Structures are given as C-alpha cells and as structure tokens.
Amino acid sequence: MQVYSFEMALLAIFLFLFNIQGYLCIFDVKVSVLPPVVKVGGNITVGCSYTLDNERLINVKYLHDDREFYSYTPSDKIPDHVTAFFNVTNTILNNGGVVVFEGVHTDATGVVKCVVSTEAAGTVTSSSVLSDSTFVTVVEEPRESPNITLKSKKFQIRKEVKANCSSRGGAPLANLTWYVNGDEVDNSDTSRIKQYTEKSDVNSSVSELTLPVLPGAYNGTIHLRCEATQFALYNASTEVLLEEEASSSSSMLQFPFTGRVGGGVVISVAVSVIHHSLQRYLS
C-alpha cells in the first residue's frame, strides 16, 4: 500500500509540472565536425543541430576541451560570438551557427562539444541543458619515413631475427605494422612484437620484432617491411632483405644412433658434428 501511495505521489508531481510549467523537452542535440580527421593546413567545419518542443532557447555554446569558442544567445544585441583561440589562418561564421576554421594545426585536436540551454515556455525558473560531443584529430605527418635497424642482414636457421622499426615525429605518432614476405605479423606463439613511445625532444614510435627462424619456413631469404600509418591520411614503408648465412643450414648434420644399455633399455642419441670436420674425416 505504501509503494502504491509513493508511485501516485510521483505521478501527481509529474502532472503538476506538465500542466503548470509545460513539458520540458529538448532532444536530438547533435554536434558535427567535418572532417573528423584532417591534415595540418586543412579546414574543419563545426555545427550543431537540436530540436525544441515547448521551450525557449537561452543559448548555444561550442567548446573545445571545455574552452568556449562560439556562442549564440538570441536575446543579445549581437547574438553570435566567436573566439578563435586555435592556431588557424582564418575563421568563417556561416548561417545557422556553422563555424569554419581554415588552416588548422595540431592544437585543434581534441573534444568538441555543443551545449544547448533552454527554459520552459512561460517561466524563467525552469531550465534544461543538453549536450553532445565528438573528437577531432589534426594529423601532422612524421618527419621521415620509418627506419629499420638490425644487427645483421644475415639470418640463421633455428635462431631469432630481431629488428627495430622507428618513426620519428608526427601527431599522433604513427602506427607501425610489420610484414614478413608480404604477410602481416602479429603477436603469436612464434613471433613477438613490442610497441612503445621513445620520448625525447622529438618523440618516436618504436616497434621491436622478434622472429624465430624455423627450419623450412623461409627459402633462403626473409623480406622485412615496416609500414607507418596515420589513419587513412599517411602511409609510408621501409623494406629490407635478409639472406640466410651459407653455413646455417649445412654446417650441422644429425645421425640417429641406436644402442642397448644394460637391462635391455633402447636409447636414441642425436650426434651433431660440424660439416667441414666430417668432410675432412671422410676424405
């Protein structure tokens, strides 16, 4: 009985607000930044759409990382206000609160938010606020193509190939992907990849590849490629060819040896000898 009375009380309060102040309804707030990813020097267009129902608009604000750069207040003598704190070449205000920034730089990367404030029709004591946000990225290309470093361009069977790939500069730092003989490499039971940021006066993206060389996996050569990407706006790669050392697959031979030990136990022994020593012995 008490639960029923509580629900009835809530319903009465809702009906009172609906009848006296009007139903507070602002919906479909949607901020747009086009394009969401752009190169340094490009343009971005910011706009916001919304729907009011029985409400009066107080203002619309655009914020970048919580800093206001545009506001529209219809009650003001000059309703539109633009504060361009970005590093841009030009700012254009179009109809409908559409702001165009030309020649943007990396400081424009961040969260863009649209905040719409309204009040119920016929009252100044009841207001509502609704917002929407999105992320914009301004891409600055790396200073140079990715660079591959390794101890040797020779490899041996049953040994590991260790290689580093680095991409210097850029914002955001480039994503690095390894390819071996045309196939993309990922972390698995056989290969390992370690990615990290190397910080200095100019930060670098670094990827370390550890690739075990299994017998029969490669036909004398390994084609390594490191690809650096930033979204769909930047793509560069560096390649290096590794060759098998002439002695790595022929320097060791194995002979199965079977014998009996006391008690009748049979054992197998793999005897490995250096190939050139064996040749000397047989000659």
C-alpha positions as CSV (number, residue, x, y, z in Angstrom):
1,M,0.0,0.0,0.0
2,Q,2.9,2.4,0.8
3,V,4.6,1.6,-2.5
4,Y,1.3,2.4,-4.3
5,S,1.0,5.8,-2.5
6,F,4.6,6.7,-3.3
7,E,4.0,6.0,-7.0
8,M,0.8,8.1,-7.0
9,A,2.7,10.9,-5.4
10,L,5.3,10.9,-8.1
11,L,2.6,10.8,-10.8
12,A,0.9,13.8,-9.2
13,I,4.2,15.8,-9.2
14,F,4.8,14.9,-12.8
15,L,1.3,16.0,-13.9
16,F,1.7,19.2,-11.9
17,L,4.9,20.1,-13.7
18,F,3.5,19.2,-17.1
19,N,0.4,21.3,-16.6
20,I,1.8,24.3,-14.9
21,Q,5.3,24.7,-16.5
22,G,4.9,22.8,-19.7
23,Y,6.7,19.6,-20.7
24,L,10.5,20.2,-20.7
25,C,11.7,18.8,-24.0
26,I,14.9,19.4,-25.8
27,F,16.2,16.5,-27.8
28,D,18.2,15.4,-30.8
29,V,21.3,17.6,-29.9
30,K,24.0,16.6,-32.4
31,V,27.4,18.2,-32.9
32,S,29.3,17.6,-36.1
33,V,32.9,18.2,-37.0
34,L,33.7,17.6,-40.7
35,P,36.0,16.0,-41.5
36,P,36.7,14.4,-38.1
37,V,40.3,13.7,-39.2
38,V,42.2,16.2,-41.2
39,K,45.8,17.0,-42.1
40,V,47.6,20.1,-40.8
41,G,46.7,23.0,-43.0
42,G,43.2,21.7,-43.8
43,N,39.8,23.0,-42.9
44,I,37.2,21.8,-40.3
45,T,33.6,22.8,-40.1
46,V,31.7,22.8,-36.8
47,G,27.9,22.8,-36.5
48,C,25.2,21.7,-34.1
49,S,21.6,20.7,-34.6
50,Y,18.8,20.3,-32.0
51,T,15.1,20.2,-31.6
52,L,13.0,22.2,-29.1
53,D,9.5,21.4,-28.0
54,N,7.6,24.0,-26.0
55,E,10.9,25.5,-24.8
56,R,12.6,28.8,-25.3
57,L,16.3,28.8,-26.4
58,I,18.7,30.5,-24.0
59,N,21.9,29.9,-25.8
60,V,24.1,27.5,-27.8
61,K,27.8,27.1,-27.0
62,Y,30.6,25.3,-28.7
63,L,33.5,24.2,-26.6
64,H,36.9,22.7,-27.4
65,D,38.3,20.7,-24.5
66,D,35.9,22.7,-22.3
67,R,37.0,26.1,-23.6
68,E,34.3,28.1,-25.3
69,F,35.0,29.2,-28.8
70,Y,31.5,30.1,-30.1
71,S,28.2,31.1,-28.5
72,Y,24.8,32.1,-29.8
73,T,22.4,34.0,-27.5
74,P,19.3,35.1,-29.3
75,S,18.5,37.7,-26.6
76,D,21.8,39.6,-27.1
77,K,22.0,42.6,-29.5
78,I,24.8,40.7,-31.3
79,P,23.8,37.1,-30.8
80,D,26.8,35.4,-32.3
81,H,30.2,35.5,-30.6
82,V,33.4,33.7,-31.9
83,T,36.6,33.4,-30.0
84,A,39.2,31.7,-32.2
85,F,42.0,30.5,-29.9
86,F,43.2,27.9,-32.4
87,N,46.2,28.4,-34.5
88,V,44.3,28.9,-37.8
89,T,44.7,31.1,-40.8
90,N,41.1,32.2,-41.0
91,T,37.7,31.8,-39.2
92,I,34.4,32.0,-41.0
93,L,30.9,32.2,-39.4
94,N,28.1,31.0,-41.6
95,N,24.3,31.0,-41.1
96,G,22.9,28.6,-38.5
97,G,26.0,28.8,-36.2
98,V,28.3,26.9,-38.6
99,V,31.9,27.8,-37.9
100,V,34.6,27.1,-40.4
101,F,38.3,27.0,-39.3
102,E,40.7,27.3,-42.2
103,G,44.4,26.2,-42.0
104,V,44.1,24.3,-38.7
105,H,47.1,22.9,-36.8
106,T,47.5,20.2,-34.2
107,D,46.2,22.4,-31.3
108,A,42.7,21.8,-32.8
109,T,42.9,18.2,-31.9
110,G,40.5,17.4,-29.0
111,V,36.9,17.1,-27.9
112,V,34.4,19.4,-29.5
113,K,31.1,19.8,-27.5
114,C,27.8,21.5,-28.3
115,V,25.8,22.7,-25.2
116,V,22.2,23.8,-25.7
117,S,20.5,25.6,-22.8
118,T,16.7,26.2,-22.8
119,E,13.9,27.2,-20.4
120,A,10.3,26.1,-20.3
121,A,7.8,28.4,-22.1
122,G,6.1,30.8,-19.8
123,T,8.7,30.5,-16.9
124,V,12.2,31.7,-16.1
125,T,12.7,29.3,-13.2
126,S,12.9,26.0,-15.0
127,S,15.7,25.4,-17.5
128,S,17.3,22.4,-19.1
129,V,20.7,21.7,-20.7
130,L,21.6,19.0,-23.2
131,S,24.9,18.4,-24.9
132,D,26.7,16.2,-27.4
133,S,30.4,15.8,-28.1
134,T,32.8,14.3,-30.7
135,F,36.5,14.1,-31.2
136,V,38.5,15.8,-34.0
137,T,42.1,14.9,-34.9
138,V,44.5,17.1,-36.8
139,V,47.3,14.9,-38.3
140,E,50.9,16.1,-38.6
141,E,53.0,13.7,-40.7
142,P,56.2,12.1,-39.3
143,R,59.4,13.9,-40.1
144,E,60.8,11.0,-42.1
145,S,59.9,7.6,-43.4
146,P,60.1,4.6,-40.9
147,N,63.6,3.3,-40.3
148,I,64.5,-0.4,-39.8
149,T,67.6,-1.3,-37.7
150,L,69.1,-4.8,-37.1
151,K,72.4,-6.3,-36.1
152,S,72.9,-8.1,-39.4
153,K,71.2,-8.7,-42.7
154,K,72.1,-12.4,-42.4
155,F,70.0,-14.9,-40.6
156,Q,70.5,-18.5,-39.3
157,I,68.1,-21.4,-39.1
158,R,66.8,-22.0,-35.5
159,K,67.9,-18.6,-34.4
160,E,65.9,-15.4,-33.9
161,V,65.8,-12.3,-36.1
162,K,65.5,-9.1,-34.0
163,A,64.6,-5.9,-35.8
164,N,63.6,-2.4,-34.7
165,C,61.4,0.0,-36.6
166,S,61.0,3.6,-35.6
167,S,59.0,6.6,-36.9
168,R,60.2,10.0,-35.7
169,G,57.8,12.8,-35.0
170,G,54.3,13.3,-36.2
171,A,51.0,13.8,-34.3
172,P,49.6,11.5,-33.4
173,L,52.6,9.2,-33.6
174,A,52.3,6.7,-36.4
175,N,51.1,3.2,-36.0
176,L,53.7,0.6,-37.0
177,T,53.0,-2.7,-38.7
178,W,55.4,-5.5,-39.6
179,Y,55.2,-7.6,-42.8
180,V,57.3,-10.8,-43.4
181,N,57.4,-11.9,-47.1
182,G,54.2,-9.9,-47.7
183,D,52.2,-11.3,-44.7
184,E,51.3,-9.1,-41.7
185,V,52.9,-10.2,-38.5
186,D,51.1,-10.2,-35.2
187,N,51.9,-11.4,-31.7
188,S,51.7,-15.2,-31.7
189,D,53.4,-18.3,-30.3
190,T,56.3,-17.8,-32.7
191,S,56.7,-14.1,-33.3
192,R,56.6,-11.2,-30.7
193,I,56.0,-7.5,-31.2
194,K,56.7,-4.8,-28.6
195,Q,55.4,-1.3,-29.3
196,Y,56.2,1.8,-27.3
197,T,56.9,5.5,-27.5
198,E,60.5,6.8,-27.2
199,K,60.4,10.2,-25.7
200,S,63.0,12.9,-26.5
201,D,62.9,16.4,-28.0
202,V,61.0,14.8,-30.8
203,N,59.1,11.7,-29.8
204,S,59.2,8.5,-31.8
205,S,57.0,5.5,-32.3
206,V,59.0,2.2,-31.9
207,S,58.2,-1.4,-32.7
208,E,60.5,-4.3,-31.8
209,L,60.1,-7.6,-33.8
210,T,61.4,-10.9,-32.6
211,L,61.0,-13.6,-35.3
212,P,62.2,-17.2,-34.7
213,V,63.6,-18.7,-38.0
214,L,62.2,-22.3,-38.1
215,P,63.5,-24.9,-40.5
216,G,61.7,-24.9,-43.8
217,A,59.9,-21.6,-43.1
218,Y,61.9,-19.4,-45.5
219,N,63.6,-20.3,-48.8
220,G,66.9,-18.6,-48.2
221,T,65.6,-15.0,-47.9
222,I,63.4,-13.0,-45.5
223,H,61.7,-9.9,-46.8
224,L,61.0,-7.5,-43.9
225,R,58.8,-4.5,-44.3
226,C,57.7,-1.9,-41.7
227,E,54.7,0.3,-42.5
228,A,53.9,3.5,-40.7
229,T,50.3,4.8,-40.9
230,Q,48.2,7.7,-39.5
231,F,44.5,6.9,-40.2
232,A,44.0,6.9,-44.0
233,L,45.9,10.1,-44.4
234,Y,49.5,8.9,-44.2
235,N,51.2,5.7,-45.3
236,A,55.0,5.1,-45.7
237,S,57.1,2.0,-45.5
238,T,60.7,0.8,-45.5
239,E,61.9,-2.6,-46.7
240,V,65.0,-4.7,-46.1
241,L,66.1,-8.1,-47.5
242,L,67.7,-10.7,-45.2
243,E,69.7,-13.6,-46.6
244,E,70.5,-16.9,-45.0
245,E,74.0,-17.5,-43.9
246,A,75.6,-20.1,-46.2
247,S,76.6,-22.3,-43.2
248,S,73.4,-22.0,-41.2
249,S,71.6,-25.0,-42.7
250,S,74.5,-27.1,-43.9
251,S,77.1,-26.7,-41.1
252,M,75.5,-29.3,-38.8
253,L,74.3,-32.8,-39.7
254,Q,72.5,-35.2,-37.4
255,F,72.9,-39.0,-37.3
256,P,70.4,-41.1,-35.3
257,F,72.3,-43.7,-33.2
258,T,70.6,-46.6,-31.6
259,G,72.1,-48.9,-29.0
260,R,71.4,-51.0,-26.0
261,V,72.3,-50.4,-22.4
262,G,72.4,-52.9,-19.6
263,G,68.9,-54.0,-18.7
264,G,67.7,-54.0,-22.3
265,V,66.8,-50.3,-22.5
266,V,67.0,-48.9,-26.0
267,I,68.1,-45.3,-26.4
268,S,68.5,-42.9,-29.4
269,V,71.2,-40.3,-29.5
270,A,71.4,-37.5,-32.0
271,V,75.0,-36.8,-32.7
272,S,75.8,-33.4,-34.3
273,V,79.1,-32.7,-35.9
274,I,80.5,-29.8,-37.8
275,H,80.1,-30.4,-41.5
276,H,83.5,-29.4,-42.6
277,S,85.1,-31.6,-39.9
278,L,83.0,-34.5,-41.1
279,Q,84.2,-33.9,-44.7
280,R,87.8,-33.8,-43.5
281,Y,87.3,-37.1,-41.7
282,L,85.7,-38.9,-44.7
283,S,88.3,-37.6,-47.2
